[in-house]
Amino acid sequence: MNGSLREDVEAYSNKIIEIRRIIHQNPELSYHEFETAKLIAEHLEMDGIEIRKGVGGTGVVGILYGKNKGKTIGLRADMDALPVQEQTGLPFSSKKEGVMHACGHDSHVAMLLGAAHVLAQHRDELPNNVKFIFQPAEEDGGEGGALPMIRDGALENPHVDHIFGLHIVGEAPVGIFAIKTGAIMAASDSFKITVTGKGGHGSLPDQSIDPIYVGNQLISALYGIRSRYMTQTKPLVISVCSIHSGKKDNIIPDKLVMEGTIRTLDEDLRKEVKSKIGTMIPSLASSFGASAEVSFMENAYPITYNDPDITKRVMGILSKIDGMKVVEIEAVMGGEDVSRFLQKAPGTYYFFGTRNDQKGLIYFNHNSRFTSDEDYLKFGTLSHVLLAMGEW
Ligand SMILES: [Zn+2]
Ligand SMILES: [Zn+2]
């Protein structure tokens, strides 16, 4: 099906790889995607696509108008890199010390630019308006890049009805679209607990209130929340990932600060866990004579929710791509701020496998040796194209 679209993607596939390599060599951290945004804008303009630059920071939005006053489909790619020192040994490795496209956003940008190029060639046949949404700062968490773009009107004029996006993943083999209806990625809340005790001499713990000892009890309590206080039928992760306290071997400190993450796939459970932590931790600390203050990061990434009806139709479209297979997966406990776009415009986020053992592509995202199988980028591009051309 869609023979000519596929041929047009094939014909552009070397260019997609070339674009990907340029971006890969010039990675930029969250909120600093200036050169990447410039390259995107230039490509869209060359294809005669109307653009808006500086949307919510470094974001770029391109728009193609459909032949009818149909719906508006948003296609989204993130653009930022990570503070990782590249060790792939590729000839087009990062030119920037300590910065690398270790999550594959270089490929995301290239695939979406490829789709924009092909769709621009077919502008007279477009059943929908298509918005190309290039967002900054997905890796940053909290405010992220989607929220500033939404505030800056990325989803309006014309109003975006449905959003689609994909992420390449090292966990899945090449040739696979991994997808799920409903919650596909978790809400990623962060917490910070400050324990205040009473410092003193290490030889006299009875004269002190040791925040390290209290913190230890708090961690046990936190990890018991999942197994003893929450339903066993819904996934939940609580991890303490940093602890800071103390200066010297013989001084009991005054304070301990710990931070961690909570991952949930259900909004009610998410509220319940936060509320449990908020009540249990201070009262437990006080039973040891200490005090504990709990705070949660504002603006945590919400659950990435795939609209079930639309996602089933997406699976139907993707399953028609020769050379690729659609596989239904369990949810992933990572978070993504595409979730914010999906809250505003029902749609689908899906994964795109890039593991290829024969080529030694065996590393996961965020690893210093992670890279994508470029031979498959055209399929990601084709998926964008076909979704944009769908009847929604
Ligand atoms: Zn990513
Ligand atoms: Zn990432």
mmCIF file of C-alpha atoms and ligand atoms in Angstrom:
data_model
loop_
_atom_site.group_PDB
_atom_site.id
_atom_site.type_symbol
_atom_site.label_atom_id
_atom_site.label_comp_id
_atom_site.label_asym_id
_atom_site.label_seq_id
_atom_site.Cartn_x
_atom_site.Cartn_y
_atom_site.Cartn_z
ATOM 1 C CA MET A 1 0.000 0.000 0.000
ATOM 2 C CA ASN A 2 0.993 3.618 -0.387
ATOM 3 C CA GLY A 3 3.577 2.532 -2.913
ATOM 4 C CA SER A 4 4.583 5.988 -3.982
ATOM 5 C CA LEU A 5 4.908 7.266 -0.417
ATOM 6 C CA ARG A 6 7.175 4.382 0.393
ATOM 7 C CA GLU A 7 9.225 4.954 -2.731
ATOM 8 C CA ASP A 8 9.554 8.623 -1.894
ATOM 9 C CA VAL A 9 10.763 7.752 1.609
ATOM 10 C CA GLU A 10 13.235 5.239 0.131
ATOM 11 C CA ALA A 11 14.492 7.869 -2.290
ATOM 12 C CA TYR A 12 15.150 10.258 0.611
ATOM 13 C CA SER A 13 16.585 7.657 3.015
ATOM 14 C CA ASN A 14 20.251 8.528 2.413
ATOM 15 C CA LYS A 15 19.472 12.144 3.146
ATOM 16 C CA ILE A 16 17.738 11.127 6.396
ATOM 17 C CA ILE A 17 20.934 9.315 7.440
ATOM 18 C CA GLU A 18 23.036 12.324 6.434
ATOM 19 C CA ILE A 19 20.868 14.663 8.537
ATOM 20 C CA ARG A 20 21.040 12.280 11.458
ATOM 21 C CA ARG A 21 24.845 12.234 11.304
ATOM 22 C CA ILE A 22 25.125 16.014 11.241
ATOM 23 C CA ILE A 23 22.912 16.276 14.308
ATOM 24 C CA HIS A 24 24.747 13.406 15.977
ATOM 25 C CA GLN A 25 28.065 15.210 15.560
ATOM 26 C CA ASN A 26 26.662 18.405 16.997
ATOM 27 C CA PRO A 27 24.630 17.417 20.063
ATOM 28 C CA GLU A 28 23.081 20.105 22.257
ATOM 29 C CA LEU A 29 21.832 19.809 25.816
ATOM 30 C CA SER A 30 18.281 20.579 26.963
ATOM 31 C CA TYR A 31 17.162 24.198 26.317
ATOM 32 C CA HIS A 32 20.309 24.833 24.251
ATOM 33 C CA GLU A 33 19.205 23.223 20.957
ATOM 34 C CA PHE A 34 20.025 26.389 18.969
ATOM 35 C CA GLU A 35 21.965 24.885 16.067
ATOM 36 C CA THR A 36 19.635 21.882 15.870
ATOM 37 C CA ALA A 37 16.633 24.202 15.696
ATOM 38 C CA LYS A 38 18.349 26.231 12.976
ATOM 39 C CA LEU A 39 19.047 23.126 10.908
ATOM 40 C CA ILE A 40 15.420 21.992 11.315
ATOM 41 C CA ALA A 41 14.069 25.391 10.278
ATOM 42 C CA GLU A 42 16.317 25.464 7.203
ATOM 43 C CA HIS A 43 15.175 22.028 6.058
ATOM 44 C CA LEU A 44 11.499 22.807 6.568
ATOM 45 C CA GLU A 45 11.856 26.076 4.676
ATOM 46 C CA MET A 46 13.673 24.343 1.815
ATOM 47 C CA ASP A 47 10.652 22.055 1.555
ATOM 48 C CA GLY A 48 8.363 25.088 1.384
ATOM 49 C CA ILE A 49 6.828 24.418 4.784
ATOM 50 C CA GLU A 50 5.562 27.365 6.821
ATOM 51 C CA ILE A 51 7.403 27.538 10.138
ATOM 52 C CA ARG A 52 7.361 29.145 13.549
ATOM 53 C CA LYS A 53 10.677 29.366 15.381
ATOM 54 C CA GLY A 54 11.429 29.927 19.053
ATOM 55 C CA VAL A 55 8.266 28.224 20.209
ATOM 56 C CA GLY A 56 8.549 27.766 23.981
ATOM 57 C CA GLY A 57 12.309 28.341 23.795
ATOM 58 C CA THR A 58 14.143 26.557 20.994
ATOM 59 C CA GLY A 59 11.076 24.670 19.716
ATOM 60 C CA VAL A 60 10.227 24.709 16.001
ATOM 61 C CA VAL A 61 6.797 24.103 14.490
ATOM 62 C CA GLY A 62 6.176 23.496 10.798
ATOM 63 C CA ILE A 63 2.746 23.343 9.193
ATOM 64 C CA LEU A 64 1.445 21.881 5.961
ATOM 65 C CA TYR A 65 -2.181 22.605 5.117
ATOM 66 C CA GLY A 66 -4.379 19.774 3.857
ATOM 67 C CA LYS A 67 -6.632 20.009 0.824
ATOM 68 C CA ASN A 68 -9.820 19.895 2.910
ATOM 69 C CA LYS A 69 -10.567 21.684 6.106
ATOM 70 C CA GLY A 70 -9.877 18.353 7.788
ATOM 71 C CA LYS A 71 -8.227 17.534 11.027
ATOM 72 C CA THR A 72 -4.802 18.630 12.155
ATOM 73 C CA ILE A 73 -2.301 15.911 12.950
ATOM 74 C CA GLY A 74 0.723 16.689 15.108
ATOM 75 C CA LEU A 75 3.937 14.707 14.620
ATOM 76 C CA ARG A 76 6.455 15.200 17.389
ATOM 77 C CA ALA A 77 10.208 14.727 17.731
ATOM 78 C CA ASP A 78 12.465 15.740 20.608
ATOM 79 C CA MET A 79 15.853 17.344 19.900
ATOM 80 C CA ASP A 80 18.048 17.351 22.992
ATOM 81 C CA ALA A 81 21.170 15.342 23.826
ATOM 82 C CA LEU A 82 22.635 14.111 27.109
ATOM 83 C CA PRO A 83 25.708 14.862 29.246
ATOM 84 C CA VAL A 84 27.413 11.591 28.233
ATOM 85 C CA GLN A 85 30.928 11.119 26.812
ATOM 86 C CA GLU A 86 30.455 9.200 23.568
ATOM 87 C CA GLN A 87 32.314 5.903 23.191
ATOM 88 C CA THR A 88 30.787 4.473 20.017
ATOM 89 C CA GLY A 89 33.937 5.044 17.968
ATOM 90 C CA LEU A 90 31.739 6.058 15.025
ATOM 91 C CA PRO A 91 33.377 8.254 12.371
ATOM 92 C CA PHE A 92 30.613 10.811 12.973
ATOM 93 C CA SER A 93 30.918 10.766 16.780
ATOM 94 C CA SER A 94 30.041 13.832 18.818
ATOM 95 C CA LYS A 95 32.382 16.751 18.359
ATOM 96 C CA LYS A 96 31.444 18.039 21.808
ATOM 97 C CA GLU A 97 33.296 16.816 24.846
ATOM 98 C CA GLY A 98 30.890 15.177 27.305
ATOM 99 C CA VAL A 99 27.748 15.698 25.223
ATOM 100 C CA MET A 100 26.157 12.942 23.173
ATOM 101 C CA HIS A 101 22.924 11.974 21.468
ATOM 102 C CA ALA A 102 22.747 8.880 23.654
ATOM 103 C CA CYS A 103 18.953 8.674 23.596
ATOM 104 C CA GLY A 104 18.483 8.746 19.825
ATOM 105 C CA HIS A 105 16.825 12.154 19.525
ATOM 106 C CA ASP A 106 19.178 12.799 16.580
ATOM 107 C CA SER A 107 17.374 9.999 14.740
ATOM 108 C CA HIS A 108 13.971 11.344 15.843
ATOM 109 C CA VAL A 109 14.708 14.727 14.278
ATOM 110 C CA ALA A 110 16.056 13.165 11.077
ATOM 111 C CA MET A 111 13.071 10.832 10.664
ATOM 112 C CA LEU A 112 10.584 13.655 11.183
ATOM 113 C CA LEU A 113 12.425 15.936 8.759
ATOM 114 C CA GLY A 114 12.298 13.047 6.287
ATOM 115 C CA ALA A 115 8.546 12.773 6.788
ATOM 116 C CA ALA A 116 8.137 16.533 6.346
ATOM 117 C CA HIS A 117 10.043 16.375 3.061
ATOM 118 C CA VAL A 118 7.921 13.529 1.679
ATOM 119 C CA LEU A 119 4.621 14.986 2.878
ATOM 120 C CA ALA A 120 5.524 18.343 1.345
ATOM 121 C CA GLN A 121 5.885 16.557 -2.006
ATOM 122 C CA HIS A 122 2.356 15.215 -1.520
ATOM 123 C CA ARG A 123 0.812 18.407 -0.203
ATOM 124 C CA ASP A 124 -1.972 18.313 -2.784
ATOM 125 C CA GLU A 125 -3.136 14.933 -1.544
ATOM 126 C CA LEU A 126 -3.013 15.593 2.195
ATOM 127 C CA PRO A 127 -6.296 14.691 3.870
ATOM 128 C CA ASN A 128 -5.222 16.522 7.047
ATOM 129 C CA ASN A 129 -3.207 19.524 8.095
ATOM 130 C CA VAL A 130 0.109 18.293 9.449
ATOM 131 C CA LYS A 131 2.075 20.017 12.176
ATOM 132 C CA PHE A 132 5.703 19.066 12.673
ATOM 133 C CA ILE A 133 6.557 19.664 16.299
ATOM 134 C CA PHE A 134 10.252 19.711 17.239
ATOM 135 C CA GLN A 135 10.548 20.054 20.985
ATOM 136 C CA PRO A 136 13.440 20.925 23.265
ATOM 137 C CA ALA A 137 14.439 19.539 26.652
ATOM 138 C CA GLU A 138 12.696 16.196 26.884
ATOM 139 C CA GLU A 139 15.553 14.904 29.014
ATOM 140 C CA ASP A 140 15.321 17.683 31.561
ATOM 141 C CA GLY A 141 12.281 16.458 33.515
ATOM 142 C CA GLY A 142 9.921 18.809 35.373
ATOM 143 C CA GLU A 143 9.132 21.744 33.115
ATOM 144 C CA GLY A 144 10.588 19.851 30.135
ATOM 145 C CA GLY A 145 10.063 21.113 26.599
ATOM 146 C CA ALA A 146 6.488 20.168 25.741
ATOM 147 C CA LEU A 147 4.903 22.352 28.419
ATOM 148 C CA PRO A 148 6.582 25.611 27.310
ATOM 149 C CA MET A 149 5.643 24.799 23.697
ATOM 150 C CA ILE A 150 1.997 24.212 24.637
ATOM 151 C CA ARG A 151 1.955 27.478 26.614
ATOM 152 C CA ASP A 152 3.371 29.193 23.567
ATOM 153 C CA GLY A 153 0.531 27.945 21.383
ATOM 154 C CA ALA A 154 2.206 25.049 19.549
ATOM 155 C CA LEU A 155 -1.044 23.097 19.508
ATOM 156 C CA GLU A 156 -3.234 26.000 18.311
ATOM 157 C CA ASN A 157 -3.831 27.827 15.017
ATOM 158 C CA PRO A 158 -4.815 25.379 13.749
ATOM 159 C CA HIS A 159 -5.772 23.325 16.768
ATOM 160 C CA VAL A 160 -4.051 19.916 16.808
ATOM 161 C CA ASP A 161 -6.586 17.081 17.025
ATOM 162 C CA HIS A 162 -4.236 14.128 17.365
ATOM 163 C CA ILE A 163 -0.559 13.730 18.257
ATOM 164 C CA PHE A 164 1.758 10.937 17.210
ATOM 165 C CA GLY A 165 5.368 10.331 18.144
ATOM 166 C CA LEU A 166 7.917 7.574 18.418
ATOM 167 C CA HIS A 167 11.079 6.748 20.338
ATOM 168 C CA ILE A 168 13.900 4.502 19.204
ATOM 169 C CA VAL A 169 14.868 1.976 21.862
ATOM 170 C CA GLY A 170 17.847 -0.293 22.291
ATOM 171 C CA GLU A 171 15.762 -2.804 24.242
ATOM 172 C CA ALA A 172 13.764 -3.870 21.183
ATOM 173 C CA PRO A 173 15.233 -5.442 18.057
ATOM 174 C CA VAL A 174 15.125 -3.756 14.671
ATOM 175 C CA GLY A 175 12.012 -4.431 12.622
ATOM 176 C CA ILE A 176 9.638 -3.890 15.521
ATOM 177 C CA PHE A 177 7.123 -1.218 16.418
ATOM 178 C CA ALA A 178 6.423 -1.784 20.123
ATOM 179 C CA ILE A 179 3.124 -0.327 21.182
ATOM 180 C CA LYS A 180 0.383 -0.432 23.796
ATOM 181 C CA THR A 181 -3.075 1.031 24.304
ATOM 182 C CA GLY A 182 -3.685 3.023 27.507
ATOM 183 C CA ALA A 183 -0.776 3.960 29.768
ATOM 184 C CA ILE A 184 2.452 3.159 27.916
ATOM 185 C CA MET A 185 4.850 5.159 30.097
ATOM 186 C CA ALA A 186 4.793 6.156 33.733
ATOM 187 C CA ALA A 187 4.267 9.396 35.606
ATOM 188 C CA SER A 188 7.673 10.271 37.029
ATOM 189 C CA ASP A 189 7.334 12.079 40.333
ATOM 190 C CA SER A 190 10.352 13.090 42.379
ATOM 191 C CA PHE A 191 10.455 13.465 46.126
ATOM 192 C CA LYS A 192 12.894 15.063 48.547
ATOM 193 C CA ILE A 193 12.992 14.229 52.246
ATOM 194 C CA THR A 194 14.947 16.389 54.672
ATOM 195 C CA VAL A 195 15.509 14.713 58.034
ATOM 196 C CA THR A 196 16.532 16.984 60.882
ATOM 197 C CA GLY A 197 17.965 15.409 64.037
ATOM 198 C CA LYS A 198 20.516 16.680 66.537
ATOM 199 C CA GLY A 199 24.211 16.468 65.815
ATOM 200 C CA GLY A 200 26.865 15.444 68.318
ATOM 201 C CA HIS A 201 29.897 13.298 69.020
ATOM 202 C CA GLY A 202 30.044 9.948 67.278
ATOM 203 C CA SER A 203 30.816 8.267 70.591
ATOM 204 C CA LEU A 204 27.621 9.606 72.200
ATOM 205 C CA PRO A 205 24.703 8.628 69.967
ATOM 206 C CA ASP A 206 22.368 8.647 72.978
ATOM 207 C CA GLN A 207 23.047 12.368 73.376
ATOM 208 C CA SER A 208 22.190 13.013 69.711
ATOM 209 C CA ILE A 209 19.353 12.307 67.341
ATOM 210 C CA ASP A 210 21.076 10.618 64.454
ATOM 211 C CA PRO A 211 19.471 11.578 61.110
ATOM 212 C CA ILE A 212 21.375 8.766 59.350
ATOM 213 C CA TYR A 213 19.792 6.163 61.593
ATOM 214 C CA VAL A 214 16.358 7.772 61.137
ATOM 215 C CA GLY A 215 16.871 8.007 57.365
ATOM 216 C CA ASN A 216 17.614 4.300 57.298
ATOM 217 C CA GLN A 217 14.245 3.563 58.968
ATOM 218 C CA LEU A 218 12.517 5.898 56.518
ATOM 219 C CA ILE A 219 13.923 4.017 53.517
ATOM 220 C CA SER A 220 12.588 0.712 54.891
ATOM 221 C CA ALA A 221 9.200 2.343 55.356
ATOM 222 C CA LEU A 222 9.244 3.824 51.847
ATOM 223 C CA TYR A 223 10.016 0.442 50.286
ATOM 224 C CA GLY A 224 7.259 -1.166 52.361
ATOM 225 C CA ILE A 225 4.631 1.167 50.909
ATOM 226 C CA ARG A 226 4.405 -0.811 47.711
ATOM 227 C CA SER A 227 4.183 -4.259 49.282
ATOM 228 C CA ARG A 228 2.074 -3.489 52.388
ATOM 229 C CA TYR A 229 -0.078 -0.442 51.663
ATOM 230 C CA MET A 230 -0.889 -0.313 47.940
ATOM 231 C CA THR A 231 -2.863 -2.574 45.659
ATOM 232 C CA GLN A 232 -0.793 -5.433 44.298
ATOM 233 C CA THR A 233 -2.423 -5.260 40.893
ATOM 234 C CA LYS A 234 -1.000 -1.919 39.720
ATOM 235 C CA PRO A 235 2.682 -1.272 38.935
ATOM 236 C CA LEU A 236 4.552 1.076 41.256
ATOM 237 C CA VAL A 237 8.242 1.889 41.653
ATOM 238 C CA ILE A 238 9.707 3.836 44.569
ATOM 239 C CA SER A 239 13.484 4.306 44.489
ATOM 240 C CA VAL A 240 15.687 6.407 46.745
ATOM 241 C CA CYS A 241 18.493 7.492 44.434
ATOM 242 C CA SER A 242 20.542 9.960 46.456
ATOM 243 C CA ILE A 243 21.418 10.419 50.135
ATOM 244 C CA HIS A 244 23.570 13.179 51.538
ATOM 245 C CA SER A 245 24.608 13.559 55.133
ATOM 246 C CA GLY A 246 27.603 13.934 57.344
ATOM 247 C CA LYS A 247 31.183 15.195 57.024
ATOM 248 C CA LYS A 248 33.467 13.182 59.254
ATOM 249 C CA ASP A 249 33.770 9.766 60.880
ATOM 250 C CA ASN A 250 33.246 10.978 64.454
ATOM 251 C CA ILE A 251 30.513 13.596 64.039
ATOM 252 C CA ILE A 252 26.851 12.696 64.079
ATOM 253 C CA PRO A 253 25.342 15.213 61.635
ATOM 254 C CA ASP A 254 22.271 17.397 62.114
ATOM 255 C CA LYS A 255 20.652 16.671 58.781
ATOM 256 C CA LEU A 256 20.144 14.135 56.048
ATOM 257 C CA VAL A 257 18.659 14.810 52.641
ATOM 258 C CA MET A 258 17.431 12.024 50.391
ATOM 259 C CA GLU A 259 15.868 12.182 46.972
ATOM 260 C CA GLY A 260 14.109 9.613 44.878
ATOM 261 C CA THR A 261 11.597 8.826 42.209
ATOM 262 C CA ILE A 262 8.077 7.401 42.127
ATOM 263 C CA ARG A 263 6.731 5.777 38.958
ATOM 264 C CA THR A 264 3.044 4.986 38.470
ATOM 265 C CA LEU A 265 0.734 4.126 35.591
ATOM 266 C CA ASP A 266 -2.489 5.079 37.323
ATOM 267 C CA GLU A 267 -3.502 8.578 38.396
ATOM 268 C CA ASP A 268 -5.367 7.456 41.564
ATOM 269 C CA LEU A 269 -2.480 5.293 42.707
ATOM 270 C CA ARG A 270 -0.123 8.180 42.012
ATOM 271 C CA LYS A 271 -2.103 10.459 44.364
ATOM 272 C CA GLU A 272 -2.432 7.728 46.995
ATOM 273 C CA VAL A 273 1.308 7.005 47.091
ATOM 274 C CA LYS A 274 2.244 10.648 47.402
ATOM 275 C CA SER A 275 -0.273 11.141 50.156
ATOM 276 C CA LYS A 276 0.993 8.045 52.014
ATOM 277 C CA ILE A 277 4.592 9.260 51.820
ATOM 278 C CA GLY A 278 3.481 12.721 52.931
ATOM 279 C CA THR A 279 1.810 11.391 56.115
ATOM 280 C CA MET A 280 3.919 8.356 56.988
ATOM 281 C CA ILE A 281 7.412 9.831 56.704
ATOM 282 C CA PRO A 282 7.047 12.853 59.044
ATOM 283 C CA SER A 283 5.219 10.855 61.679
ATOM 284 C CA LEU A 284 7.735 8.005 61.557
ATOM 285 C CA ALA A 285 10.627 10.465 61.853
ATOM 286 C CA SER A 286 8.988 12.135 64.819
ATOM 287 C CA SER A 287 8.599 8.788 66.580
ATOM 288 C CA PHE A 288 12.409 8.685 66.550
ATOM 289 C CA GLY A 289 12.655 12.222 67.913
ATOM 290 C CA ALA A 290 13.635 13.717 64.539
ATOM 291 C CA SER A 291 11.599 15.700 62.048
ATOM 292 C CA ALA A 292 11.184 15.034 58.344
ATOM 293 C CA GLU A 293 9.975 17.406 55.710
ATOM 294 C CA VAL A 294 8.667 15.895 52.464
ATOM 295 C CA SER A 295 8.359 17.760 49.186
ATOM 296 C CA PHE A 296 7.461 16.639 45.680
ATOM 297 C CA MET A 297 8.817 18.195 42.518
ATOM 298 C CA GLU A 298 6.224 20.379 40.848
ATOM 299 C CA ASN A 299 5.468 19.734 37.206
ATOM 300 C CA ALA A 300 6.383 16.049 37.179
ATOM 301 C CA TYR A 301 5.850 14.331 33.810
ATOM 302 C CA PRO A 302 2.363 12.819 33.745
ATOM 303 C CA ILE A 303 1.402 9.326 32.571
ATOM 304 C CA THR A 304 1.896 8.862 28.812
ATOM 305 C CA TYR A 305 -1.532 7.705 27.791
ATOM 306 C CA ASN A 306 -2.337 6.205 24.390
ATOM 307 C CA ASP A 307 -5.948 6.698 23.407
ATOM 308 C CA PRO A 308 -7.220 3.105 22.970
ATOM 309 C CA ASP A 309 -9.362 3.630 19.842
ATOM 310 C CA ILE A 310 -6.815 5.744 18.013
ATOM 311 C CA THR A 311 -3.972 3.447 19.036
ATOM 312 C CA LYS A 312 -5.748 0.395 17.647
ATOM 313 C CA ARG A 313 -6.062 2.230 14.346
ATOM 314 C CA VAL A 314 -2.391 3.212 14.537
ATOM 315 C CA MET A 315 -1.489 -0.465 14.979
ATOM 316 C CA GLY A 316 -3.502 -1.249 11.861
ATOM 317 C CA ILE A 317 -1.615 1.379 9.852
ATOM 318 C CA LEU A 318 1.834 0.401 11.149
ATOM 319 C CA SER A 319 1.210 -3.305 10.550
ATOM 320 C CA LYS A 320 0.923 -2.586 6.829
ATOM 321 C CA ILE A 321 4.550 -1.460 6.626
ATOM 322 C CA ASP A 322 6.451 -4.276 4.906
ATOM 323 C CA GLY A 323 9.635 -5.144 6.754
ATOM 324 C CA MET A 324 8.235 -4.164 10.146
ATOM 325 C CA LYS A 325 6.149 -5.964 12.730
ATOM 326 C CA VAL A 326 3.822 -4.497 15.366
ATOM 327 C CA VAL A 327 4.300 -6.001 18.827
ATOM 328 C CA GLU A 328 2.110 -5.217 21.813
ATOM 329 C CA ILE A 329 4.159 -4.603 24.944
ATOM 330 C CA GLU A 330 3.782 -4.019 28.672
ATOM 331 C CA ALA A 331 4.092 -0.449 29.896
ATOM 332 C CA VAL A 332 7.520 1.033 30.546
ATOM 333 C CA MET A 333 8.209 2.719 33.906
ATOM 334 C CA GLY A 334 10.238 5.525 32.317
ATOM 335 C CA GLY A 335 8.618 8.945 31.854
ATOM 336 C CA GLU A 336 8.222 11.184 28.789
ATOM 337 C CA ASP A 337 6.871 14.661 28.324
ATOM 338 C CA VAL A 338 5.155 13.702 25.076
ATOM 339 C CA SER A 339 2.566 12.862 27.756
ATOM 340 C CA ARG A 340 1.730 16.563 27.961
ATOM 341 C CA PHE A 341 0.956 16.768 24.264
ATOM 342 C CA LEU A 342 -1.140 13.604 24.523
ATOM 343 C CA GLN A 343 -3.141 15.143 27.371
ATOM 344 C CA LYS A 344 -4.142 17.944 25.000
ATOM 345 C CA ALA A 345 -4.564 15.939 21.807
ATOM 346 C CA PRO A 346 -5.414 12.216 22.039
ATOM 347 C CA GLY A 347 -3.014 10.077 20.044
ATOM 348 C CA THR A 348 -0.287 7.494 20.277
ATOM 349 C CA TYR A 349 3.332 7.196 21.336
ATOM 350 C CA TYR A 350 5.153 4.085 20.198
ATOM 351 C CA PHE A 351 8.607 2.560 20.307
ATOM 352 C CA PHE A 352 10.801 1.619 17.444
ATOM 353 C CA GLY A 353 13.429 -1.106 17.978
ATOM 354 C CA THR A 354 17.044 -0.399 17.053
ATOM 355 C CA ARG A 355 18.910 -3.338 18.610
ATOM 356 C CA ASN A 356 20.825 -5.351 16.039
ATOM 357 C CA ASP A 357 23.120 -8.021 17.461
ATOM 358 C CA GLN A 358 24.757 -8.777 14.113
ATOM 359 C CA LYS A 359 25.918 -5.190 13.828
ATOM 360 C CA GLY A 360 26.922 -4.990 17.495
ATOM 361 C CA LEU A 361 24.109 -2.558 18.277
ATOM 362 C CA ILE A 362 23.405 -4.017 21.690
ATOM 363 C CA TYR A 363 23.451 -1.017 23.997
ATOM 364 C CA PHE A 364 20.444 0.641 25.616
ATOM 365 C CA ASN A 365 19.473 4.284 25.471
ATOM 366 C CA HIS A 366 21.652 6.612 27.588
ATOM 367 C CA ASN A 367 24.633 4.255 27.279
ATOM 368 C CA SER A 368 27.808 5.859 25.892
ATOM 369 C CA ARG A 369 27.835 3.208 23.116
ATOM 370 C CA PHE A 370 24.167 3.485 22.165
ATOM 371 C CA THR A 371 23.456 4.199 18.528
ATOM 372 C CA SER A 372 20.670 3.524 16.077
ATOM 373 C CA ASP A 373 20.526 1.172 13.096
ATOM 374 C CA GLU A 374 20.404 3.729 10.306
ATOM 375 C CA ASP A 375 19.073 1.205 7.794
ATOM 376 C CA TYR A 376 15.773 1.282 9.656
ATOM 377 C CA LEU A 377 15.297 5.031 9.979
ATOM 378 C CA LYS A 378 13.246 5.049 6.780
ATOM 379 C CA PHE A 379 10.633 2.875 8.477
ATOM 380 C CA GLY A 380 10.226 5.374 11.284
ATOM 381 C CA THR A 381 9.870 8.096 8.666
ATOM 382 C CA LEU A 382 7.298 6.036 6.791
ATOM 383 C CA SER A 383 5.316 5.524 9.994
ATOM 384 C CA HIS A 384 5.099 9.319 10.442
ATOM 385 C CA VAL A 385 4.047 9.734 6.818
ATOM 386 C CA LEU A 386 1.335 7.089 6.932
ATOM 387 C CA LEU A 387 -0.125 8.392 10.191
ATOM 388 C CA ALA A 388 -0.236 11.911 8.750
ATOM 389 C CA MET A 389 -2.016 10.567 5.685
ATOM 390 C CA GLY A 390 -4.542 8.543 7.728
ATOM 391 C CA GLU A 391 -8.264 9.218 7.961
ATOM 392 C CA TRP A 392 -8.817 10.292 11.540
HETATM 393 ZN ZN ZN B 1 14.651 9.972 24.706
HETATM 394 ZN ZN ZN B 2 16.433 9.664 27.186
#
